Each structure stands twice: as C-alpha cells, then as structure tokens.
Short mmCIF file of C-alpha atoms and ligand atoms in Angstrom, two decimals:
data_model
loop_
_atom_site.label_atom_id
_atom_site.label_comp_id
_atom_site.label_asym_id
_atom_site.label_seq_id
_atom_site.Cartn_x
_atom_site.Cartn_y
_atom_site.Cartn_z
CA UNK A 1 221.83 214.72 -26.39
CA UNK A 2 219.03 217.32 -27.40
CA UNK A 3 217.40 217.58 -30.82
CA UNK A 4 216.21 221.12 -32.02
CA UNK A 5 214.56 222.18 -34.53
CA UNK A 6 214.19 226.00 -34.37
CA UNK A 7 217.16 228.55 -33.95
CA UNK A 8 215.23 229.80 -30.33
CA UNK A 9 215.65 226.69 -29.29
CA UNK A 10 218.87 226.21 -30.24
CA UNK A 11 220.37 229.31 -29.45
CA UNK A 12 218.82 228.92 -25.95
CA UNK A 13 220.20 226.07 -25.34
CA UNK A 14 223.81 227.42 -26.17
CA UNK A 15 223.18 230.75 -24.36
CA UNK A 16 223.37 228.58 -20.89
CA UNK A 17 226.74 226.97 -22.45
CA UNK A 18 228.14 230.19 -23.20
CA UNK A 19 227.00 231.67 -19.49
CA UNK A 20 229.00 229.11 -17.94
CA UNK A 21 232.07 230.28 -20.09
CA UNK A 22 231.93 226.74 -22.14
CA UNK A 23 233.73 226.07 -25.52
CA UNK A 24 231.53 225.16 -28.81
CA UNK A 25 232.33 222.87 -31.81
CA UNK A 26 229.98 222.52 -34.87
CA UNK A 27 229.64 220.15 -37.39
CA UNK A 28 227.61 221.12 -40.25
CA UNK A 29 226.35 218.06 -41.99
CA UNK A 30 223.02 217.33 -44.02
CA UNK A 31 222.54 213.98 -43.06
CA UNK A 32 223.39 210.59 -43.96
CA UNK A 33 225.61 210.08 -41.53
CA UNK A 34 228.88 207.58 -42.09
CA UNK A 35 232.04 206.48 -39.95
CA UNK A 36 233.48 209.95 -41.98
CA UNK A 37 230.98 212.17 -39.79
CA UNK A 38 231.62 210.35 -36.95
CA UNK A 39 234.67 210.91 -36.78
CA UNK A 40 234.13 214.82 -37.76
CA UNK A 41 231.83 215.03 -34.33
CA UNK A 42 234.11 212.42 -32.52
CA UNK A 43 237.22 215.24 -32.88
CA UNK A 44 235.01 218.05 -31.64
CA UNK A 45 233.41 216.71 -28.43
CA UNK A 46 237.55 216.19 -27.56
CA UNK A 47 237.97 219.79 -28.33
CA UNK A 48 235.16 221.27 -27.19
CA UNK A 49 232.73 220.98 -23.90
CA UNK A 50 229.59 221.03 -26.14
CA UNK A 51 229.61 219.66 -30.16
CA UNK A 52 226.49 220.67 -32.11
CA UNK A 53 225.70 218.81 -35.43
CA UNK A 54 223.45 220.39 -37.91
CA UNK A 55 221.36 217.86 -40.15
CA UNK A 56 219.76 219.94 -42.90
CA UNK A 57 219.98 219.08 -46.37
CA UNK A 58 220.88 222.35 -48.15
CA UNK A 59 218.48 222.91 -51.04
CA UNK A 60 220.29 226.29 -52.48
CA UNK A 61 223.49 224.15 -52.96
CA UNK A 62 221.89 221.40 -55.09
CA UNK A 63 222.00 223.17 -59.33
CA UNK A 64 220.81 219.36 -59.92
CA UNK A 65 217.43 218.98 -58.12
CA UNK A 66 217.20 215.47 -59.24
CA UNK A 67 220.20 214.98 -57.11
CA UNK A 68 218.60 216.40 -54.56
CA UNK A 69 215.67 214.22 -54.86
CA UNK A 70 217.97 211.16 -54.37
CA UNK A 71 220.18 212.53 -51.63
CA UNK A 72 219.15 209.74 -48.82
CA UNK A 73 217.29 211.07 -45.57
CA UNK A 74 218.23 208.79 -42.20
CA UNK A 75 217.45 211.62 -39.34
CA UNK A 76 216.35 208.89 -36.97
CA UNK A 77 219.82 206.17 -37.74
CA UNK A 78 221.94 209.74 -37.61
CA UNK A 79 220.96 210.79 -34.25
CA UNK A 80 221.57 207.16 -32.99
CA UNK A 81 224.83 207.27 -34.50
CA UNK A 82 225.29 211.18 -32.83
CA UNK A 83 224.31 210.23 -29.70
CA UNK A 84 227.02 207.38 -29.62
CA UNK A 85 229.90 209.64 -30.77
CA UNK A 86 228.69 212.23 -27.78
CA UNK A 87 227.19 215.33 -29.58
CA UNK A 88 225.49 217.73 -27.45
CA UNK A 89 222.77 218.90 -29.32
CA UNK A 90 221.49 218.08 -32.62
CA UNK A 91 220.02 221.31 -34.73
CA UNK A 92 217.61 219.24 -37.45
CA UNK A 93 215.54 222.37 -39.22
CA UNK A 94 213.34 222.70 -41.73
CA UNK A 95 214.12 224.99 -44.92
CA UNK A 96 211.02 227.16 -43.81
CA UNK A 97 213.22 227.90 -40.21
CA UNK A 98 216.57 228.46 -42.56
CA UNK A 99 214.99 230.35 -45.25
CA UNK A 100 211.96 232.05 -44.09
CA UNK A 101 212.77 234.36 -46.73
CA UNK A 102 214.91 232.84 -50.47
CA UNK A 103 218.81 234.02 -49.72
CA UNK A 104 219.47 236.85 -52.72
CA UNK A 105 223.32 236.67 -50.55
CA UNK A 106 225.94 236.19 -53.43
CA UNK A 107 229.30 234.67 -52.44
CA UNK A 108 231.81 235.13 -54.93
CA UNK A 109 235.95 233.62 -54.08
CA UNK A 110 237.76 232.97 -57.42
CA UNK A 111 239.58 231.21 -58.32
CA UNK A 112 238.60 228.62 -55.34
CA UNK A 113 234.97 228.79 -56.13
CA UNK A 114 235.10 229.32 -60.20
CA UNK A 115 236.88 225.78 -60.57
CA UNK A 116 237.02 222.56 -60.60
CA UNK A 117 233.55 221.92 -58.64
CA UNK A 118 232.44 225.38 -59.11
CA UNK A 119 232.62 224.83 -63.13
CA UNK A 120 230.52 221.74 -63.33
CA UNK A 121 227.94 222.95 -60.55
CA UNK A 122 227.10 226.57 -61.13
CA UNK A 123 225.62 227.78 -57.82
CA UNK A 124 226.39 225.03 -55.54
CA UNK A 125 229.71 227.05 -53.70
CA UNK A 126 227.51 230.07 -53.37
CA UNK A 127 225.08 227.76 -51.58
CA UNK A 128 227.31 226.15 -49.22
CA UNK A 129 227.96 229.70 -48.03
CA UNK A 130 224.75 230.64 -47.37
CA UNK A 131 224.30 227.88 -45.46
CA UNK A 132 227.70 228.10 -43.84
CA UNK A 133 227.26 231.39 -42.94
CA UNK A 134 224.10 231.24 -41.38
CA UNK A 135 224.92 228.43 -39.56
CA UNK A 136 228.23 229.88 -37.82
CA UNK A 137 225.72 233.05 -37.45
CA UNK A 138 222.89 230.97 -35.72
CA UNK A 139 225.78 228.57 -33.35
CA UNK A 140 229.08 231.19 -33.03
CA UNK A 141 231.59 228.38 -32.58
CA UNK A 142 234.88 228.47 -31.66
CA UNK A 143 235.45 225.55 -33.93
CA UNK A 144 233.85 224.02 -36.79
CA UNK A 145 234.93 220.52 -38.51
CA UNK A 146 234.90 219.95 -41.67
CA UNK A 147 235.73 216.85 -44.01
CA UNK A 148 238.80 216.97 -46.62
CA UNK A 149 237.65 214.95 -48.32
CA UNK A 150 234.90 217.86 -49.99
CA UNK A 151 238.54 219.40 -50.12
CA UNK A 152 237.30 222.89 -52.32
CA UNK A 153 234.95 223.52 -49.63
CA UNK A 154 237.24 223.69 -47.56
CA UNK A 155 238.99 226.13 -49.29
CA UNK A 156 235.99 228.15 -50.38
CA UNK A 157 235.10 228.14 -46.38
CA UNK A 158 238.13 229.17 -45.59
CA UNK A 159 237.73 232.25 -47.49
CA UNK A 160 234.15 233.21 -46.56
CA UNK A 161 235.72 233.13 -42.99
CA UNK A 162 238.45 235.68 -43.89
CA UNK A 163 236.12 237.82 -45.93
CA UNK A 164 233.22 237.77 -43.26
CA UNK A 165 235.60 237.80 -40.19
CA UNK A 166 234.01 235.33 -38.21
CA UNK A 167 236.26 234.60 -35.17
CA UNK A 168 236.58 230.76 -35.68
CA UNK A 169 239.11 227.65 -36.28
CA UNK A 170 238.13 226.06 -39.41
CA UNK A 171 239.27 222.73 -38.24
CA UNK A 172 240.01 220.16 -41.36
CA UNK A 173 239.60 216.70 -40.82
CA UNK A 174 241.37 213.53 -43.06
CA UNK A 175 239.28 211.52 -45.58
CA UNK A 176 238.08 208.12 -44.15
CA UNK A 177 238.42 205.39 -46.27
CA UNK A 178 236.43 201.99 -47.38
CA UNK A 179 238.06 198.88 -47.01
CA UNK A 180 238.96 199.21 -50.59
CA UNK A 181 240.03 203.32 -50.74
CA UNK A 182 236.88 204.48 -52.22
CA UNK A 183 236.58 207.86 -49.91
CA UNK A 184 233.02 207.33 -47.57
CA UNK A 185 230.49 209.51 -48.70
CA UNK A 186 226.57 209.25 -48.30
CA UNK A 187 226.74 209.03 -51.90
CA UNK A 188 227.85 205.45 -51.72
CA UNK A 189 224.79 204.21 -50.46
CA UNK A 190 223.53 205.25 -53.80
CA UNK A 191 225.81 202.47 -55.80
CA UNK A 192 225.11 198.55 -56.11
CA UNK A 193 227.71 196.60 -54.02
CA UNK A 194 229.02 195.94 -58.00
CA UNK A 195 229.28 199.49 -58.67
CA UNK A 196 231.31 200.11 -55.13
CA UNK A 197 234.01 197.68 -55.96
CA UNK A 198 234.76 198.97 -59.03
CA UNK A 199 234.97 202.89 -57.63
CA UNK A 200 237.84 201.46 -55.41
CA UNK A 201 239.93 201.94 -58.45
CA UNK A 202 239.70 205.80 -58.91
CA UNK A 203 241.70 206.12 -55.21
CA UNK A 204 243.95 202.81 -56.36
CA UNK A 205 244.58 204.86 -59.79
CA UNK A 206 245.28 208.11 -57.64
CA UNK A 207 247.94 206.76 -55.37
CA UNK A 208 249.67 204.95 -58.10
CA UNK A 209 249.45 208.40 -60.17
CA UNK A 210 251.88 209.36 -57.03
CA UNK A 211 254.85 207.04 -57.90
CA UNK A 212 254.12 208.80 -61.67
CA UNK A 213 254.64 212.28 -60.34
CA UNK A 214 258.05 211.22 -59.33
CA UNK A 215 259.13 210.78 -63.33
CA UNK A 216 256.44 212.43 -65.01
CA UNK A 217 255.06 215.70 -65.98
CA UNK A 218 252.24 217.36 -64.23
CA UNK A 219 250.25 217.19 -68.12
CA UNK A 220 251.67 212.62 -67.85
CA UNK A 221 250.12 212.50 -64.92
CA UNK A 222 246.92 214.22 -65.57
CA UNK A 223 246.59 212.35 -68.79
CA UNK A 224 247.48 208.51 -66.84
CA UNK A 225 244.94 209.41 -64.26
CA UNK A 226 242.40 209.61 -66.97
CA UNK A 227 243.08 207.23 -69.00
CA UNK A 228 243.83 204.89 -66.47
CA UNK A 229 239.94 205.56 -64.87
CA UNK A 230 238.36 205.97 -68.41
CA UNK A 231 239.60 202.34 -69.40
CA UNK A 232 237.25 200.88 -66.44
CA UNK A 233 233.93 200.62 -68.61
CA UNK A 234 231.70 201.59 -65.55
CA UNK A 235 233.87 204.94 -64.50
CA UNK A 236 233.95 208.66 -66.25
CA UNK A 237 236.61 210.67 -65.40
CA UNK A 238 234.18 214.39 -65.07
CA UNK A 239 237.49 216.73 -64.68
CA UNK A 240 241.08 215.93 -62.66
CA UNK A 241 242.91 219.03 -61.82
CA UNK A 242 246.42 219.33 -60.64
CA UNK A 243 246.17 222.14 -58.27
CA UNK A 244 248.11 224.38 -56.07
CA UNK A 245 246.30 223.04 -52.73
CA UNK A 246 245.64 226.82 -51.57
CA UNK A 247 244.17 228.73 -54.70
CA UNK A 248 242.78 225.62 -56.25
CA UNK A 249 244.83 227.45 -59.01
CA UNK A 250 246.02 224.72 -61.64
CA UNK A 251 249.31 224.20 -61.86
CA UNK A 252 251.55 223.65 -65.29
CA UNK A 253 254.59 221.84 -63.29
CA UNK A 254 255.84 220.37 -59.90
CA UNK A 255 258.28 223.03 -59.19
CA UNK A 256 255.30 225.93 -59.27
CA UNK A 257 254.72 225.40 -55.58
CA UNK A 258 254.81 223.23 -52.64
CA UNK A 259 251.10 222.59 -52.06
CA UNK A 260 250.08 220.29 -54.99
CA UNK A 261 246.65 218.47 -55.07
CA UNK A 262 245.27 216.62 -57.67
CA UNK A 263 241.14 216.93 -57.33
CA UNK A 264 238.96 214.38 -59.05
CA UNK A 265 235.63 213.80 -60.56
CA UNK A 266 233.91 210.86 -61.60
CA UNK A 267 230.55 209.59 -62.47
CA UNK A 268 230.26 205.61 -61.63
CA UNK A 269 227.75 203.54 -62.75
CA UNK A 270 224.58 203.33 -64.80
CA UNK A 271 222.92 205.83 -62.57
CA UNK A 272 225.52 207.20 -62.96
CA UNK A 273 226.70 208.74 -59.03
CA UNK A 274 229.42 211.41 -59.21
CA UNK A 275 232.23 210.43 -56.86
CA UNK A 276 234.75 212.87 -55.81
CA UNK A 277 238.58 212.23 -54.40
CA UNK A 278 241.97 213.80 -54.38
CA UNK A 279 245.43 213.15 -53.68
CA UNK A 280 248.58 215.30 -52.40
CA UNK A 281 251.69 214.89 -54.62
CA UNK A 282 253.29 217.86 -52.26
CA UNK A 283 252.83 219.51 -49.22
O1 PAF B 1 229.70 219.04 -46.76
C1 PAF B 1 228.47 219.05 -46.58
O2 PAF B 1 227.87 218.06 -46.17
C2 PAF B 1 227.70 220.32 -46.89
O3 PAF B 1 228.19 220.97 -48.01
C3 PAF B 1 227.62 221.28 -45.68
C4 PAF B 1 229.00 221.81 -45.30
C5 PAF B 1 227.00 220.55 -44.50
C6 PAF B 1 226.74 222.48 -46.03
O4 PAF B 1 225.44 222.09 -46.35
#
C-alpha cells in the first residue's frame, strides 16, 4: 500500500494502473475509519485490481465548524486498518493541495439536496460535491463506494454524476451495525459508553416503526417514531421524514410509491452528537 499526498503523485501512480489496462475503485472517506469503511474498501479491492481511499476531512462541507473541530483525526490507526483490508494506495491531502484556490462551484439538486439534511445544514450537500467531484476528477474510477447509511448522499451523488456525466458505477454499500443497531459512524467515538447504549434505541424504535407501517398511517408512524425517541430523556428527534427513497420527496401515504424510506435525525447526549439512521418500509 502507498500513501500520497499530492494529486502528481497520485495520479502517477494510477497512470501506470491505467497503462496496463487495470480497473479502479475509490473510496472517498475523511478519516476515522470503522468496520463500516472497511467494509466499503473490502468490496472494492474484490471489484477492482487497484482500490484508492481518500482520507481528507472536507472543510467546505462542515456549516458547523465546531463540528469540525471535534471530528476525530486517526491517519496513522486508518492506514493500519487500510492496509489490512488491501487498499492500493491511500490519497491523504492537505486542504492547501484540494483547494489551492476557495471552490465558488455551486451544486444545486432539489429536492434531494433542499431536504431533510440539506435543511438543517445549509451548505454541507454543496460541499460534498465539491469534494466529490474533484475527487472522481483527480482518480477517474470505474467505481466508487459509498455508505447507505449517509443515505441522501447517496442520492445527491447520484445526481451530480448524471448532471456532470462522469462515466462511473456509484456503488452503494449496506449500513453496518453495533452490537446493539446503533448504525457505526466515526461519530460514535464522540459518545460516553452511557450515551452509546442508549442511541441503540433510535434503530430499535425504527424497526419496530416497521410492524406500525403495516396498520398505520404514514403521519402514525412519523408521529410513534418521535415520540417513541423523544420519551428517552437523553435523545432529540432533529427531523424524521418518510420519503420516496429516490427524490427524497416526502411522501403523504404508503400507496404513493414503492421506494419508501424513513430518514432520521437525532442529537444524543449532553454534547449533544447528531446521529443519523433510516429504515425501508418499501422497496
Ligand atoms: O461520507 C463521507 O465521509 C463524506 O461526506 C465524503 C463522501 C468522504 C466526502 O467528504
């Protein structure tokens, strides 16, 4: 495994892969790294001959620089962990070598962008496609992984892609889990071992709010998720939207379409952390 820092370096580096006609995966992460990554960079080095993994944490996607602040930084434990799951190279720049230059690019993909996440952090979609997009500029994959568990980025992505035209598989990959259901995120590491228990019940609450969505309304269900969360004194229920799972669209019953996700967001703890999840009642 290589680490790089610069774009020459990288792109050298993946000039001799693409002379010799090989296949590329990328895995854009910034750092952090869990068993959820893993298995992110795990899928592409069986899909691809050479996986690269970006670590940079994203500055233009963070509206909350405080959060920013807290975001942990582990580049030395995330290329052990990298090395182990068999990426290729590791692309670790600084924001100089990714913004040499502040990005006046404005992304703009309503209604996946303008909800939901979107709403409560002004900015931060438009970042992720900067970065996105300079990243799939800088590697040209064939493939790029990315986590459902973010599952609007997904869909945002997946829209930049069409827009821009770059000739790639978006490749979505399942949530992994804690013992308990709370979804891994480097987040986490930010809660007491208290604080983690307790966000096992916004995934408990969202699987039960399945067997509810056989019986009740799409507004019942919304309104039992929340209450259900809100009555745990340590959790705040942020937003939970039942969506259609393509336009992020919300949805007013179960019979408006066959893609149905419900998308959560909750702040845990005294910190507090915002935790996000979602579940698919159809689809
Ligand atoms: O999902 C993330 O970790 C980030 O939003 C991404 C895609 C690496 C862009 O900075």
């Amino acid at each position: 495994m290589k680490l790089v820092s610069t774009i020459a370096d990288l792109q050298a580096g993946l000039s001799q892969v693409r002379a010799e006609g090989k296949s590329v995966g990328l895995v854009p992460t910034m750092g952090a790294l869990h068993e959820g990554h893993a298995s992110l960079v795990r899928r592409s080095v069986e899909e691809n001959d050479v996986t690269v993994v970006s670590v940079f944490l994203n500055p233009t996607q963070f509206n909350d620089k405080n959060d920013l602040a807290k975001y942990p930084r582990t580049l030395e434990a995330d290329c052990a962990l990298l090395e182990a799951c068999g990426a290729t190279f590791v692309f670790a720049p600084s924001v100089e070598e990714i913004y040499p230059e502040p990005d006046t690019r404005h992304f703009s993909y309503p209604p996946t962008d303008s909800v939901m996440e979107g709403a409560f952090r002004p900015g931060h979609f438009n970042g992720v496609c900067q970065i996105v997009s300079k990243l799939f500029m800088m590697t040209n994959p064939d493939r790029a992984y990315f986590g459902e568990k973010d599952f609007q980025q997904i869909a945002v992505i997946r829209r930049m892609v069409e827009d821009l035209g770059f000739p790639l598989e978006i490749v979505p990959c399942p949530v992994i889990r804690e013992e308990g259901g709370l979804a891994m995120s480097s987040r986490n590491t930010l809660l007491t071992p208290e604080e983690r228990e307790i966000a096992n019940h916004i995934y408990q609450t969202l699987k039960e709010s399945k067997v509810w969505a056989e019986k009740c309304s799409v507004q019942a269900v919304h309104d039992k998720v929340v209450e259900t969360i809100d009555r745990v004194p340590e959790l705040n229920v942020q937003y939970f939207s039942i969506v259609d799972g393509k336009s992020l669209a919300d949805v007013a019953s179960w019979d408006e379409s066959d893609d149905i996700v419900g998308c959560i967001t909750v702040f845990c703890g005294s910190q507090p952390i915002r935790l996000i999840d979602h579940i698919r009642y159809k689809g």
